[in-house]
CSV table of C-alpha atoms in Angstrom, one decimal:
chain,number,residue,atom,x,y,z
H,1,MET,CA,-5.3,9.3,-58.0
H,2,GLU,CA,-6.7,10.2,-54.6
H,3,GLU,CA,-3.5,12.0,-53.6
H,4,SER,CA,-3.8,14.1,-56.8
H,5,LEU,CA,-7.4,15.0,-56.0
H,6,VAL,CA,-6.5,16.0,-52.5
H,7,CYS,CA,-3.6,18.1,-53.8
H,8,ASN,CA,-5.8,19.8,-56.4
H,9,TRP,CA,-8.5,20.6,-53.7
H,10,SER,CA,-5.9,22.0,-51.4
H,11,VAL,CA,-4.8,24.4,-54.2
H,12,VAL,CA,-8.3,25.4,-55.0
H,13,ARG,CA,-9.1,25.9,-51.3
H,14,SER,CA,-6.1,28.1,-50.8
H,15,LEU,CA,-7.0,30.1,-53.9
H,16,LEU,CA,-10.6,30.6,-52.8
H,17,ALA,CA,-9.4,31.6,-49.4
H,18,ILE,CA,-7.1,34.3,-50.8
H,19,LEU,CA,-9.7,35.6,-53.2
H,20,GLN,CA,-12.4,36.0,-50.6
H,21,TRP,CA,-9.9,37.7,-48.3
H,22,TRP,CA,-8.9,40.1,-51.0
H,23,ALA,CA,-12.6,40.8,-51.8
H,24,PHE,CA,-13.5,41.6,-48.2
H,25,ASN,CA,-10.3,43.6,-47.5
H,26,VAL,CA,-10.5,45.7,-50.7
H,27,THR,CA,-14.3,46.2,-50.3
H,28,VAL,CA,-14.0,47.5,-46.7
H,29,ILE,CA,-11.3,50.0,-47.8
H,30,ILE,CA,-13.2,51.2,-50.8
H,31,VAL,CA,-16.5,51.5,-48.9
H,32,ASN,CA,-14.8,53.5,-46.1
H,33,LYS,CA,-13.2,55.8,-48.6
H,34,TRP,CA,-16.6,56.2,-50.3
H,35,ILE,CA,-18.2,57.1,-47.0
H,36,PHE,CA,-15.6,59.8,-46.3
H,37,GLN,CA,-15.4,61.2,-49.8
H,38,ASN,CA,-18.7,60.6,-51.6
H,39,LEU,CA,-21.2,60.6,-48.7
H,40,ASP,CA,-19.3,63.5,-47.1
H,41,PHE,CA,-19.5,61.7,-43.7
H,42,LYS,CA,-16.2,63.0,-42.4
H,43,PHE,CA,-16.3,61.4,-39.0
H,44,PRO,CA,-13.7,58.6,-38.7
H,45,LEU,CA,-14.2,58.1,-35.0
H,46,SER,CA,-17.9,57.3,-35.5
H,47,VAL,CA,-17.2,55.0,-38.5
H,48,SER,CA,-14.6,53.2,-36.3
H,49,CYS,CA,-17.2,52.9,-33.5
H,50,VAL,CA,-19.8,51.4,-35.9
H,51,HIS,CA,-17.2,48.8,-37.0
H,52,PHE,CA,-16.4,47.9,-33.4
H,53,ILE,CA,-20.2,47.5,-32.6
H,54,CYS,CA,-20.8,45.3,-35.6
H,55,SER,CA,-17.7,43.2,-34.9
H,56,SER,CA,-18.8,42.8,-31.3
H,57,VAL,CA,-22.2,41.6,-32.3
H,58,GLY,CA,-20.8,39.4,-35.1
H,59,ALA,CA,-18.3,37.7,-32.9
H,60,TYR,CA,-20.9,37.0,-30.3
H,61,LEU,CA,-23.2,35.4,-32.9
H,62,VAL,CA,-20.4,33.3,-34.3
H,63,ILE,CA,-19.2,32.0,-30.9
H,64,LYS,CA,-22.2,32.0,-28.6
H,65,VAL,CA,-25.2,31.6,-30.9
H,66,LEU,CA,-24.0,29.7,-34.1
H,67,LYS,CA,-21.1,28.1,-32.2
H,68,LEU,CA,-19.0,28.1,-35.3
H,69,LYS,CA,-15.9,28.8,-33.2
H,70,PRO,CA,-15.2,27.6,-29.6
H,71,LEU,CA,-14.7,30.3,-27.1
H,72,ILE,CA,-11.3,30.7,-25.6
H,73,SER,CA,-11.8,31.3,-21.9
H,74,VAL,CA,-10.0,34.2,-20.3
H,75,ASP,CA,-9.9,34.9,-16.5
H,76,PRO,CA,-11.9,38.0,-15.5
H,77,GLU,CA,-8.7,39.5,-14.0
H,78,ASP,CA,-6.8,39.0,-17.3
H,79,ARG,CA,-9.6,40.7,-19.2
H,80,TRP,CA,-8.7,44.0,-17.5
H,81,ARG,CA,-5.0,43.4,-16.9
H,82,ARG,CA,-4.2,42.0,-20.4
H,83,ILE,CA,-7.1,42.4,-22.8
H,84,PHE,CA,-8.0,46.0,-22.0
H,85,PRO,CA,-4.5,47.5,-22.7
H,86,MET,CA,-4.4,45.5,-26.0
H,87,SER,CA,-7.9,46.8,-26.8
H,88,PHE,CA,-6.7,50.4,-26.2
H,89,VAL,CA,-3.8,50.1,-28.7
H,90,PHE,CA,-6.1,48.1,-31.0
H,91,CYS,CA,-8.6,51.0,-30.9
H,92,ILE,CA,-6.0,53.6,-31.7
H,93,ASN,CA,-4.7,51.5,-34.6
H,94,ILE,CA,-8.1,51.2,-36.3
H,95,VAL,CA,-9.0,54.9,-35.6
H,96,LEU,CA,-5.7,56.1,-37.1
H,97,GLY,CA,-6.3,54.0,-40.2
H,98,ASN,CA,-9.7,55.5,-40.8
H,99,VAL,CA,-8.4,59.0,-40.1
H,100,SER,CA,-5.7,58.6,-42.7
H,101,LEU,CA,-8.2,57.3,-45.1
H,102,ARG,CA,-10.3,60.4,-44.6
H,103,TYR,CA,-7.4,62.7,-45.7
H,104,ILE,CA,-5.2,60.7,-48.2
H,105,PRO,CA,-5.9,58.4,-51.2
H,106,VAL,CA,-6.2,54.7,-50.7
H,107,SER,CA,-3.1,54.0,-52.7
H,108,PHE,CA,-0.9,56.3,-50.5
H,109,MET,CA,-2.5,54.9,-47.3
H,110,GLN,CA,-1.9,51.3,-48.3
H,111,THR,CA,1.7,51.9,-49.2
H,112,ILE,CA,2.4,53.6,-45.9
H,113,LYS,CA,0.8,50.6,-44.1
H,114,SER,CA,3.5,48.4,-45.7
H,115,PHE,CA,6.0,50.3,-43.5
H,116,THR,CA,4.8,48.2,-40.5
H,117,PRO,CA,7.6,45.6,-40.7
H,118,ALA,CA,10.2,48.3,-40.4
H,119,THR,CA,8.5,50.1,-37.5
H,120,THR,CA,8.1,46.8,-35.7
H,121,VAL,CA,11.8,45.9,-36.0
H,122,PHE,CA,12.9,49.4,-35.1
H,123,LEU,CA,10.6,49.5,-32.0
H,124,GLN,CA,11.8,46.2,-30.8
H,125,TRP,CA,15.4,47.3,-31.2
H,126,LEU,CA,15.0,50.8,-29.7
H,127,VAL,CA,12.6,50.2,-26.8
H,128,TRP,CA,12.9,46.5,-26.0
H,129,ARG,CA,16.7,46.3,-26.8
H,130,LYS,CA,16.3,43.2,-29.1
H,131,TYR,CA,18.8,42.5,-31.8
H,132,PHE,CA,18.2,41.0,-35.2
H,133,ASP,CA,20.2,39.2,-37.9
H,134,TRP,CA,21.8,41.7,-40.3
H,135,ARG,CA,19.8,40.2,-43.2
H,136,ILE,CA,16.6,41.4,-41.5
H,137,TRP,CA,18.0,45.0,-41.5
H,138,THR,CA,19.1,44.7,-45.1
H,139,SER,CA,15.7,43.5,-46.2
H,140,LEU,CA,14.1,46.6,-44.8
H,141,ILE,CA,16.1,49.0,-47.1
H,142,PRO,CA,13.8,48.7,-50.1
H,143,ILE,CA,10.7,49.1,-47.9
H,144,VAL,CA,12.0,52.4,-46.4
H,145,GLY,CA,13.3,53.6,-49.8
H,146,GLY,CA,9.9,52.8,-51.5
H,147,ILE,CA,8.0,54.7,-48.8
H,148,LEU,CA,10.3,57.7,-49.1
H,149,LEU,CA,9.9,57.8,-52.9
H,150,THR,CA,6.1,57.4,-52.7
H,151,SER,CA,5.8,60.2,-50.1
H,152,VAL,CA,7.9,62.8,-51.9
H,153,THR,CA,6.1,62.1,-55.2
H,154,GLU,CA,2.5,61.8,-53.8
H,155,LEU,CA,0.3,64.3,-55.8
H,156,SER,CA,-2.5,64.3,-53.1
H,157,PHE,CA,-0.2,64.6,-50.1
H,158,ASN,CA,-1.8,65.7,-46.8
H,159,MET,CA,0.5,66.1,-43.8
H,160,PHE,CA,-2.2,65.2,-41.3
H,161,GLY,CA,-3.3,62.0,-43.2
H,162,PHE,CA,0.4,61.0,-43.7
H,163,PHE,CA,1.2,61.2,-40.0
H,164,ALA,CA,-2.1,59.4,-39.1
H,165,ALA,CA,-1.1,56.6,-41.3
H,166,LEU,CA,2.5,56.6,-40.0
H,167,PHE,CA,1.4,56.5,-36.4
H,168,GLY,CA,-1.0,53.8,-37.4
H,169,CYS,CA,2.0,51.7,-38.4
H,170,LEU,CA,3.5,52.4,-35.0
H,171,ALA,CA,0.3,51.4,-33.3
H,172,THR,CA,0.1,48.2,-35.3
H,173,SER,CA,3.7,47.4,-34.3
H,174,THR,CA,3.0,48.2,-30.7
H,175,LYS,CA,0.0,46.0,-30.7
H,176,THR,CA,1.9,43.1,-32.2
H,177,ILE,CA,4.8,43.4,-29.8
H,178,LEU,CA,2.5,43.8,-26.7
H,179,ALA,CA,0.5,40.7,-27.8
H,180,GLU,CA,3.6,38.6,-27.4
H,181,SER,CA,3.8,39.4,-23.6
H,182,LEU,CA,0.2,40.4,-22.6
H,183,LEU,CA,-1.5,37.5,-24.4
H,184,HIS,CA,1.2,34.9,-23.5
H,185,GLY,CA,-0.5,31.6,-22.8
H,186,TYR,CA,-3.6,32.4,-24.9
H,187,LYS,CA,-3.8,31.1,-28.5
H,188,PHE,CA,-6.3,33.6,-29.9
H,189,ASP,CA,-7.6,33.4,-33.4
H,190,SER,CA,-9.0,36.4,-35.2
H,191,ILE,CA,-12.6,35.8,-34.1
H,192,ASN,CA,-11.8,35.4,-30.4
H,193,THR,CA,-9.6,38.4,-30.6
H,194,VAL,CA,-12.5,40.5,-31.9
H,195,TYR,CA,-14.9,38.9,-29.4
H,196,TYR,CA,-12.8,40.2,-26.4
H,197,MET,CA,-11.3,43.4,-27.8
H,198,ALA,CA,-14.1,45.0,-29.9
H,199,PRO,CA,-16.5,45.6,-26.8
H,200,PHE,CA,-13.6,47.2,-24.9
H,201,ALA,CA,-12.7,49.3,-28.0
H,202,THR,CA,-16.4,50.4,-28.3
H,203,MET,CA,-16.4,51.5,-24.7
H,204,ILE,CA,-13.1,53.4,-25.1
H,205,LEU,CA,-14.2,55.2,-28.3
H,206,ALA,CA,-18.0,55.8,-27.8
H,207,VAL,CA,-17.6,58.9,-25.5
H,208,PRO,CA,-14.9,60.7,-27.6
H,209,ALA,CA,-16.8,60.0,-30.8
H,210,MET,CA,-20.0,61.6,-29.3
H,211,LEU,CA,-18.1,64.6,-27.8
H,212,LEU,CA,-16.0,65.3,-30.9
H,213,GLU,CA,-18.3,64.4,-33.7
H,214,GLY,CA,-21.8,64.4,-32.3
H,215,ASN,CA,-22.7,68.0,-33.4
H,216,GLY,CA,-21.2,67.5,-36.8
H,217,ILE,CA,-23.2,64.3,-37.3
H,218,LEU,CA,-26.4,66.1,-36.4
H,219,GLU,CA,-25.6,68.9,-38.9
H,220,TRP,CA,-24.8,66.3,-41.5
H,221,LEU,CA,-28.2,64.6,-40.9
H,222,ASN,CA,-30.0,68.0,-41.5
H,223,THR,CA,-28.1,68.7,-44.8
H,224,HIS,CA,-27.6,65.3,-46.4
H,225,PRO,CA,-30.4,64.6,-49.0
H,226,TYR,CA,-30.6,60.8,-48.3
H,227,PRO,CA,-29.5,60.1,-44.7
H,228,LEU,CA,-31.2,56.7,-44.4
H,229,SER,CA,-29.5,55.2,-47.4
H,230,ALA,CA,-26.2,56.7,-46.2
H,231,PHE,CA,-26.6,55.1,-42.8
H,232,ILE,CA,-27.3,51.8,-44.5
H,233,ILE,CA,-24.0,52.0,-46.3
H,234,ILE,CA,-22.1,53.1,-43.1
H,235,PHE,CA,-23.5,50.1,-41.1
H,236,SER,CA,-22.8,47.8,-44.1
H,237,SER,CA,-19.2,48.8,-43.9
H,238,GLY,CA,-19.3,47.6,-40.2
H,239,VAL,CA,-20.8,44.2,-41.3
H,240,LEU,CA,-18.1,43.9,-44.0
H,241,ALA,CA,-15.4,44.7,-41.4
H,242,PHE,CA,-16.5,41.8,-39.3
H,243,CYS,CA,-16.7,39.5,-42.4
H,244,LEU,CA,-13.1,40.5,-43.0
H,245,ASN,CA,-12.1,39.1,-39.6
H,246,PHE,CA,-13.8,35.8,-40.5
H,247,SER,CA,-12.1,35.7,-43.9
H,248,ILE,CA,-8.7,36.2,-42.1
H,249,PHE,CA,-9.5,33.2,-39.9
H,250,TYR,CA,-10.2,31.1,-43.0
H,251,VAL,CA,-7.2,32.2,-45.0
H,252,ILE,CA,-4.8,31.5,-42.1
H,253,HIS,CA,-5.9,27.9,-42.0
H,254,SER,CA,-5.8,27.5,-45.8
H,255,THR,CA,-2.4,28.9,-46.8
H,256,THR,CA,1.3,28.6,-46.0
H,257,ALA,CA,3.3,31.5,-44.6
H,258,VAL,CA,5.1,32.1,-47.9
H,259,THR,CA,1.9,32.0,-49.9
H,260,PHE,CA,0.3,34.4,-47.4
H,261,ASN,CA,3.2,36.8,-47.6
H,262,VAL,CA,3.0,37.0,-51.4
H,263,ALA,CA,-0.8,37.2,-51.4
H,264,GLY,CA,-0.7,39.9,-48.8
H,265,ASN,CA,1.5,42.2,-51.0
H,266,LEU,CA,-0.6,41.4,-54.1
H,267,LYS,CA,-3.6,42.4,-52.1
H,268,VAL,CA,-2.2,45.9,-51.6
H,269,ALA,CA,-1.6,46.1,-55.3
H,270,VAL,CA,-5.2,45.1,-56.0
H,271,ALA,CA,-6.5,47.7,-53.5
H,272,VAL,CA,-4.4,50.4,-55.1
H,273,LEU,CA,-5.6,49.5,-58.6
H,274,VAL,CA,-9.3,49.2,-57.7
H,275,SER,CA,-9.2,52.5,-55.7
H,276,TRP,CA,-7.7,54.3,-58.7
H,277,LEU,CA,-10.3,52.9,-61.0
H,278,ILE,CA,-13.1,54.1,-58.7
H,279,PHE,CA,-11.8,57.4,-57.3
H,280,ARG,CA,-9.3,58.4,-60.1
H,281,ASN,CA,-6.8,60.0,-57.7
H,282,PRO,CA,-3.8,61.2,-59.6
H,283,ILE,CA,-0.7,58.9,-59.5
H,284,SER,CA,2.6,59.8,-61.1
H,285,ILE,CA,5.0,57.3,-62.6
H,286,MET,CA,7.5,57.8,-59.8
H,287,ASN,CA,4.7,57.4,-57.2
H,288,ALA,CA,3.7,54.1,-58.8
H,289,ALA,CA,7.3,53.1,-58.9
H,290,GLY,CA,7.7,53.9,-55.2
H,291,CYS,CA,4.6,51.8,-54.4
H,292,GLY,CA,6.1,48.9,-56.5
H,293,VAL,CA,9.4,49.1,-54.7
H,294,THR,CA,7.7,49.0,-51.3
H,295,LEU,CA,5.7,45.9,-52.2
H,296,VAL,CA,8.7,44.1,-53.6
H,297,GLY,CA,10.6,45.0,-50.5
H,298,CYS,CA,7.8,43.6,-48.3
H,299,THR,CA,7.9,40.4,-50.3
H,300,PHE,CA,11.7,40.2,-49.9
H,301,TYR,CA,11.4,40.9,-46.2
H,302,GLY,CA,8.9,38.1,-45.8
H,303,TYR,CA,11.2,35.7,-47.7
H,304,VAL,CA,14.2,36.6,-45.5
H,305,ARG,CA,12.1,36.2,-42.3
H,306,HIS,CA,10.8,32.8,-43.4
H,307,PHE,CA,14.3,31.7,-44.5
H,308,LEU,CA,15.8,32.6,-41.1
H,309,ALA,CA,13.0,30.9,-39.2
H,310,GLN,CA,13.6,27.7,-41.2
H,311,GLN,CA,17.3,27.5,-40.3
H,312,PRO,CA,17.9,24.6,-37.9
H,313,PRO,CA,19.4,25.3,-34.4
H,314,GLY,CA,23.2,25.5,-34.4
H,315,THR,CA,23.5,27.0,-37.9
H,316,PRO,CA,26.9,28.7,-38.2
H,317,ARG,CA,26.8,32.4,-37.6
H,318,THR,CA,28.1,34.9,-40.2
H,319,PRO,CA,31.0,37.2,-39.1
H,320,ARG,CA,28.6,40.2,-38.9
H,321,THR,CA,26.1,38.5,-36.7
H,322,PRO,CA,26.4,39.5,-33.0
H,323,ARG,CA,27.5,36.6,-30.8
H,324,ASN,CA,26.9,38.1,-27.4
H,325,ARG,CA,23.4,39.4,-27.9
H,326,MET,CA,20.1,37.6,-28.1
H,327,GLU,CA,19.0,37.5,-31.8
H,328,LEU,CA,15.3,37.5,-32.6
H,329,HIS,CA,13.0,37.5,-35.6
H,330,PRO,CA,10.5,40.3,-35.8
H,331,LEU,CA,7.2,39.7,-34.1
H,332,VAL,CA,5.2,40.9,-37.1
H,333,ASN,CA,2.0,38.9,-37.4
H,334,ASP,CA,1.0,40.0,-40.9
H,335,LYS,CA,-2.0,37.7,-40.9
H,336,LEU,CA,-3.8,39.6,-38.2
H,337,ASP,CA,-3.1,43.2,-39.3
H,338,ASP,CA,-6.4,43.7,-41.1
H,339,LYS,CA,-8.8,43.2,-38.2
H,340,VAL,CA,-11.9,45.3,-38.0
């Protein structure tokens, strides 16, 4: 009886963790799009900077004041030698995501973000000369095919937004790969990651944001009918962005890798549906099919990756698997791709 209750609570806990993660993730995306489109605040660098500031303050409160998470100590030298380069890539990743959201619909942007597993594997193979099981390469085919179908049939296609989203995938992949070497020896969770990286990201982005968008923001203040309420919404998006980090920490400790993979792809589908219901951006049948193929491909890729990771050492190789090269699984940490 007690085992049954524990099992039921575990299921309920996992479901609640996934639902709150979906809620924060989708809300952050929708609010950011609302800021760019409906508030006419077309300044993605400044929005990103607000997110970094709110996340810095939030992480400090959680770790130092409320003490809900223990602080992972980092040597002062490592903060500049390891954390700062990661923060730079982290900053570029978030900025490119907001820039793409400024120019293309949520549905298109979320579909392109699903391209991250493919860019990670490709970068590791091209730059770091790492080799993968042939099944990993095969599992990427539907992802690439779905992205191509979605791109050529997108009715609201914007070249600048498309490349911002695509380079955002590359930045995410670079961040994930660099984390394996630069953060070796540190077991960061999502809160400690933000605690160390968000202040650096704020420092990196603050000056460019003021120089490139300062005059535009002043002009926007003079022309917008309700600047105070608009600023409340903008800063609320920053608070929600930090809450998203906390929700990631919770969901990581409440679900298995397989459950998270499926839930992550369903999250994209929920974001696409909710954004369409709110913004009513035109979506063709072929465009929806491309998005569906991409999400199915991501789920299949996650299954293949999990299957290969579960194989015991000494599993017989297939004839097509290279014997004289080091074989690795992709370093895609899907659980931490939503930060800030």
